XYZ file of C-alpha atoms in Angstrom:
374
model
C 21.400 29.214 -26.346
C 19.421 29.574 -29.249
C 16.961 32.641 -28.973
C 13.612 30.934 -27.291
C 10.592 31.779 -30.178
C 6.882 30.841 -29.327
C 7.009 29.229 -32.846
C 9.882 28.169 -34.500
C 9.330 28.003 -38.313
C 12.472 28.820 -39.430
C 14.636 25.825 -38.211
C 11.669 23.379 -38.824
C 12.460 24.653 -42.615
C 15.639 24.331 -42.479
C 15.522 21.025 -41.774
C 13.998 20.170 -45.133
C 14.823 22.992 -47.209
C 16.074 21.119 -50.028
C 12.861 18.992 -50.542
C 10.570 22.002 -49.956
C 12.846 24.399 -52.408
C 12.398 21.482 -55.135
C 9.094 21.056 -55.089
C 8.175 24.646 -55.048
C 10.576 24.796 -58.010
C 8.862 22.175 -59.911
C 5.681 24.134 -59.499
C 7.248 26.837 -61.162
C 8.745 25.458 -64.078
C 5.380 24.054 -64.285
C 3.425 27.261 -63.901
C 0.454 24.596 -62.882
C -0.189 27.150 -60.019
C -4.050 26.893 -59.187
C -5.294 22.868 -59.030
C -1.880 21.549 -60.071
C -1.012 18.052 -59.898
C 0.555 19.316 -56.530
C -3.124 19.941 -55.211
C -4.398 16.595 -56.523
C -1.760 14.574 -54.876
C -1.571 16.429 -51.617
C -5.703 15.780 -51.625
C -5.063 11.953 -52.041
C -2.356 11.791 -49.791
C -3.943 13.451 -47.029
C -7.269 11.196 -47.565
C -5.031 8.296 -47.234
C -3.052 9.835 -43.786
C -6.448 10.458 -42.156
C -8.525 7.671 -43.267
C -11.318 9.800 -45.068
C -13.200 9.189 -47.660
C -12.901 12.829 -49.076
C -10.431 15.760 -48.371
C -10.765 18.903 -50.150
C -8.278 21.409 -49.802
C -9.321 25.518 -49.826
C -7.979 28.540 -48.927
C -7.924 28.926 -45.036
C -8.788 27.033 -42.530
C -11.757 29.908 -42.134
C -13.114 29.335 -45.392
C -13.143 25.214 -44.704
C -15.775 25.795 -41.544
C -17.537 28.342 -43.795
C -17.937 26.426 -46.930
C -18.380 23.133 -44.324
C -21.521 24.791 -42.978
C -22.744 26.306 -46.478
C -22.780 22.952 -48.132
C -25.132 21.553 -45.169
C -28.162 23.403 -46.468
C -28.784 25.119 -43.292
C -31.457 28.197 -43.065
C -30.805 31.677 -41.879
C -32.085 31.494 -38.244
C -31.255 28.003 -36.960
C -28.794 27.371 -34.271
C -25.745 25.975 -33.853
C -23.796 25.293 -30.857
C -20.152 25.590 -30.438
C -17.695 26.630 -26.988
C -17.437 30.339 -25.397
C -14.039 29.385 -25.341
C -12.040 29.512 -28.550
C -10.616 31.883 -31.622
C -13.829 33.953 -33.205
C -13.112 32.247 -36.673
C -15.686 29.572 -35.056
C -18.687 31.785 -34.582
C -17.182 34.660 -37.614
C -18.354 32.181 -40.323
C -22.071 31.365 -38.248
C -22.760 34.814 -38.241
C -21.357 35.625 -42.009
C -24.137 32.754 -42.984
C -26.971 34.565 -40.619
C -27.113 31.584 -38.775
C -27.508 31.915 -34.772
C -24.637 31.034 -32.894
C -25.263 29.236 -29.297
C -22.097 29.119 -26.951
C -21.916 27.137 -24.248
C -19.306 26.525 -21.633
C -15.813 24.295 -21.554
C -14.730 21.545 -19.328
C -12.543 23.886 -17.048
C -9.602 20.577 -16.845
C -10.046 19.850 -20.464
C -10.563 23.022 -22.160
C -13.089 21.116 -24.061
C -16.593 21.714 -24.905
C -19.038 20.125 -21.888
C -21.909 17.724 -23.649
C -23.860 18.305 -20.994
C -23.783 21.950 -21.705
C -24.467 21.090 -25.178
C -27.635 19.012 -24.021
C -28.828 21.990 -22.082
C -28.503 24.297 -25.284
C -30.584 22.082 -27.693
C -33.682 23.703 -28.713
C -36.013 22.819 -31.928
C -33.972 24.954 -33.609
C -30.846 24.000 -33.168
C -29.449 21.997 -36.449
C -25.751 21.509 -35.761
C -22.853 21.696 -33.254
C -19.510 22.852 -33.669
C -17.005 21.487 -30.958
C -13.331 22.971 -31.571
C -10.574 20.168 -30.716
C -8.815 22.905 -28.819
C -4.899 23.599 -28.174
C -4.662 19.936 -29.747
C -6.817 17.815 -27.629
C -10.079 16.071 -29.502
C -13.399 17.087 -27.889
C -15.233 14.116 -25.991
C -17.086 13.138 -29.679
C -18.414 10.117 -28.600
C -20.695 11.916 -26.473
C -21.305 14.644 -28.601
C -21.780 12.100 -31.333
C -24.590 10.214 -29.054
C -26.330 13.525 -28.646
C -26.310 14.507 -32.024
C -27.819 11.005 -33.047
C -30.502 11.450 -30.512
C -31.532 14.942 -31.425
C -30.988 14.596 -35.089
C -28.263 17.141 -35.065
C -25.272 17.603 -37.319
C -21.749 17.598 -36.251
C -18.884 20.207 -38.218
C -15.565 19.532 -36.305
C -13.609 22.612 -36.308
C -10.428 20.441 -36.265
C -8.045 23.822 -37.219
C -5.682 22.718 -33.828
C -5.261 19.114 -33.653
C -4.833 17.574 -37.062
C -3.047 14.334 -36.604
C -4.661 13.428 -33.227
C -6.642 10.248 -32.514
C -9.448 9.662 -30.794
C -10.554 5.885 -29.556
C -14.087 5.063 -28.878
C -15.389 2.961 -26.315
C -15.263 -0.406 -28.233
C -11.679 0.425 -29.579
C -12.520 2.036 -32.711
C -9.602 4.806 -33.270
C -10.505 7.847 -35.461
C -8.316 10.729 -36.188
C -9.406 13.811 -35.318
C -11.756 15.830 -38.237
C -13.319 12.696 -39.433
C -16.362 11.742 -37.064
C -18.663 14.253 -37.725
C -20.470 14.558 -41.201
C -18.262 17.364 -41.955
C -14.382 18.153 -40.508
C -12.351 21.609 -40.820
C -8.679 22.087 -40.651
C -6.251 25.155 -41.026
C -2.434 24.577 -42.404
C -1.694 28.278 -40.862
C 2.316 28.897 -40.750
C 2.040 27.919 -37.088
C 0.237 25.002 -37.397
C 1.409 21.613 -36.260
C 0.963 20.839 -40.468
C 1.634 23.976 -41.458
C 2.469 25.550 -45.323
C 3.996 29.033 -46.113
C 0.971 30.793 -46.386
C -3.029 30.566 -45.928
C -4.271 27.077 -46.781
C -7.260 24.555 -45.569
C -9.181 21.586 -45.859
C -12.554 19.631 -45.514
C -12.876 16.447 -44.753
C -16.158 14.063 -45.442
C -16.943 10.150 -45.775
C -20.610 11.639 -47.307
C -19.835 11.057 -51.056
C -22.827 13.350 -52.021
C -21.521 16.095 -49.601
C -18.218 16.080 -50.941
C -19.045 16.681 -54.333
C -21.531 19.696 -53.444
C -18.356 20.947 -51.418
C -15.853 20.480 -54.434
C -18.022 22.962 -56.402
C -18.546 25.491 -53.640
C -14.830 25.877 -53.427
C -14.897 26.439 -56.999
C -17.553 29.325 -57.342
C -20.010 26.830 -57.471
C -19.055 25.075 -60.364
C -19.128 21.221 -61.333
C -18.500 22.141 -64.884
C -16.947 25.120 -66.375
C -18.797 28.229 -66.458
C -22.041 26.557 -65.308
C -22.836 27.458 -61.824
C -24.805 25.354 -59.930
C -24.182 26.778 -56.472
C -23.436 29.588 -54.758
C -20.351 29.439 -54.272
C -16.994 31.301 -53.208
C -13.340 31.373 -54.540
C -11.368 28.921 -51.758
C -9.004 26.936 -53.666
C -5.459 25.840 -52.074
C -2.633 27.116 -54.676
C -0.112 24.649 -55.471
C 2.516 26.002 -54.706
C 1.142 25.378 -51.067
C -0.041 22.022 -51.655
C 3.736 21.044 -52.652
C 4.765 22.349 -49.102
C 2.420 20.250 -47.552
C 3.147 17.127 -49.592
C 6.545 17.398 -48.431
C 5.586 17.947 -44.316
C 2.650 15.446 -43.970
C 5.078 12.391 -44.209
C 6.870 14.352 -41.391
C 3.228 15.200 -39.291
C 3.747 12.598 -36.639
C 7.320 13.023 -35.738
C 6.229 16.986 -35.615
C 3.613 15.402 -33.357
C 5.730 13.586 -31.339
C 8.216 15.711 -30.926
C 5.321 18.194 -29.208
C 4.620 15.558 -26.665
C 7.848 15.348 -25.661
C 8.276 19.123 -25.170
C 4.658 18.350 -23.310
C 6.312 15.588 -20.941
C 9.276 17.923 -19.985
C 6.682 20.643 -18.873
C 4.568 18.402 -17.112
C 7.269 17.174 -15.067
C 8.663 20.192 -13.983
C 5.880 22.713 -13.625
C 3.378 19.917 -11.519
C 5.500 20.783 -8.608
C 3.978 23.862 -8.467
C 1.072 24.544 -6.316
C 0.470 27.693 -8.296
C 0.141 26.239 -11.757
C -2.387 23.674 -13.104
C -0.696 21.608 -16.724
C -3.130 20.528 -19.084
C -5.184 17.702 -18.524
C -4.394 14.591 -20.901
C -7.954 12.631 -21.999
C -6.515 9.040 -22.035
C -8.776 8.283 -25.172
C -7.544 11.434 -27.038
C -3.637 11.384 -28.297
C -3.247 15.203 -27.256
C -1.305 16.677 -30.430
C -0.244 20.063 -28.731
C -0.558 22.563 -30.588
C -0.640 24.752 -27.800
C 0.831 23.919 -24.218
C -1.634 25.841 -21.838
C -0.969 26.382 -18.150
C -3.953 27.705 -15.488
C -2.084 30.559 -13.039
C -4.155 30.252 -9.766
C -4.076 32.737 -7.482
C -4.588 36.170 -9.907
C -0.664 35.802 -10.632
C -0.868 34.989 -14.727
C 0.082 38.532 -16.085
C 2.742 38.642 -13.262
C 4.313 35.679 -14.411
C 4.110 36.444 -18.166
C 5.439 40.220 -17.655
C 8.406 38.414 -15.950
C 9.033 35.635 -18.405
C 9.070 38.498 -21.504
C 11.709 39.949 -18.775
C 13.713 37.104 -19.274
C 12.841 36.940 -23.108
C 10.881 34.063 -23.046
C 7.556 34.721 -25.206
C 4.311 33.650 -23.791
C 0.627 34.095 -25.428
C -2.771 34.273 -24.222
C -5.269 31.940 -25.836
C -7.981 33.721 -25.347
C -8.193 36.775 -23.536
C -11.865 37.667 -23.929
C -15.212 35.182 -23.991
C -16.755 35.151 -27.725
C -19.971 36.388 -25.972
C -18.129 39.378 -24.684
C -16.397 40.583 -27.944
C -17.333 43.613 -29.734
C -18.461 41.958 -32.868
C -20.348 38.986 -31.606
C -21.603 40.050 -28.096
C -24.518 38.212 -26.434
C -26.540 39.243 -23.211
C -26.005 35.596 -21.380
C -25.734 35.105 -17.693
C -22.151 34.569 -16.634
C -23.841 32.191 -14.017
C -23.739 29.703 -17.230
C -19.981 29.998 -18.166
C -18.024 29.842 -14.769
C -15.321 27.650 -16.395
C -14.942 30.216 -19.653
C -14.677 33.327 -17.477
C -11.976 31.438 -14.849
C -9.625 30.410 -17.788
C -9.637 33.442 -19.634
C -8.064 34.943 -16.180
C -6.020 32.090 -16.000
C -4.529 30.754 -19.188
C -0.870 31.355 -20.433
C 0.507 29.378 -23.069
C 4.167 28.749 -23.246
C 6.481 28.095 -26.333
C 5.228 25.257 -28.102
C 7.064 23.377 -31.328
C 9.062 20.888 -33.006
C 12.553 22.884 -32.613
C 12.690 23.327 -28.615
C 15.937 21.589 -27.041
C 16.455 20.411 -23.491
C 18.602 23.590 -22.909
C 15.904 25.733 -23.934
C 13.075 24.093 -21.763
C 15.110 24.023 -18.710
C 15.702 27.787 -19.319
C 12.060 28.176 -19.500
C 10.802 26.052 -16.577
C 14.038 27.286 -14.194
C 12.289 30.987 -14.806
C 8.764 29.593 -14.340
C 9.558 28.268 -10.753
C 12.015 30.836 -9.547
C 8.951 33.288 -9.873
C 6.465 31.093 -7.888
C 9.600 30.758 -5.245
């Protein structure tokens, strides 16, 4: 049996090695390393795939979130509501821009931000909501967008973990994740469902005016060379990474389907255990399983993790500490308002999840998990 990896980027690369190598060599030959043709073509292909008006590539997913917020003309102290249970980048950029993060609890079964908690947290200073499409499943966007419209609040989608997922509205309309709010942001970190071979990200919007502003911000605030109309940053996707992403984008739907098949296998076997809760899949969201995350009951999570690692089965805990209790972002909030988050940080464990897992590996993983609970 091949060694089990949490993410197997090497095997995935070997399947498209010739395509990727030739594309990267072509960039080297042209020496157009910044804002070259590969970047422009990737941008256009990504817009077509997502059916969105504008995709603006940038240097990372964190930059994508920061630039999106910078472009919205928020003022110091404005409140931005987001989930307490997610990766720190979401609140990191809020703090960097001197905005005020307002953290709320998530739904226990889906791990996603709870619209009822959002509504309860809205004040006269609330200017934006950042729903995080955690682990590859889309947040309840119809409810969130209705709330935003009711209270005149902006919605910025953190789509770092769910590119390629689709959301179906009650009227049957379908939209790709990251394209429903005023702006969306994603990451192309190597382990993402669509990952490059370094750092990279992109911002999405259907708003022409906002897109123009974002394009200036990512390039030092310039619309014309050496004329700086905005306070900007240096955040550009380089041509080598764009070349990689152009070769991987046509495979994205296949990659996501392969992840769903892995999740199906896990679900079928692990749903038999009374000590485990498998991920809940929402009927109107096509989960793309950036992570396959279990909840382990009866305080057995850490024991399971240690046992699996002793059997050469890697696992990860995403995330062990709520954002409100992180040293850098600590907030004195009532634990009673974060019951689900506090349960999850003690229960969640993520299993190997990638496109290259085979049935022998999956059987080995699930057999050992079931053995642990005998």
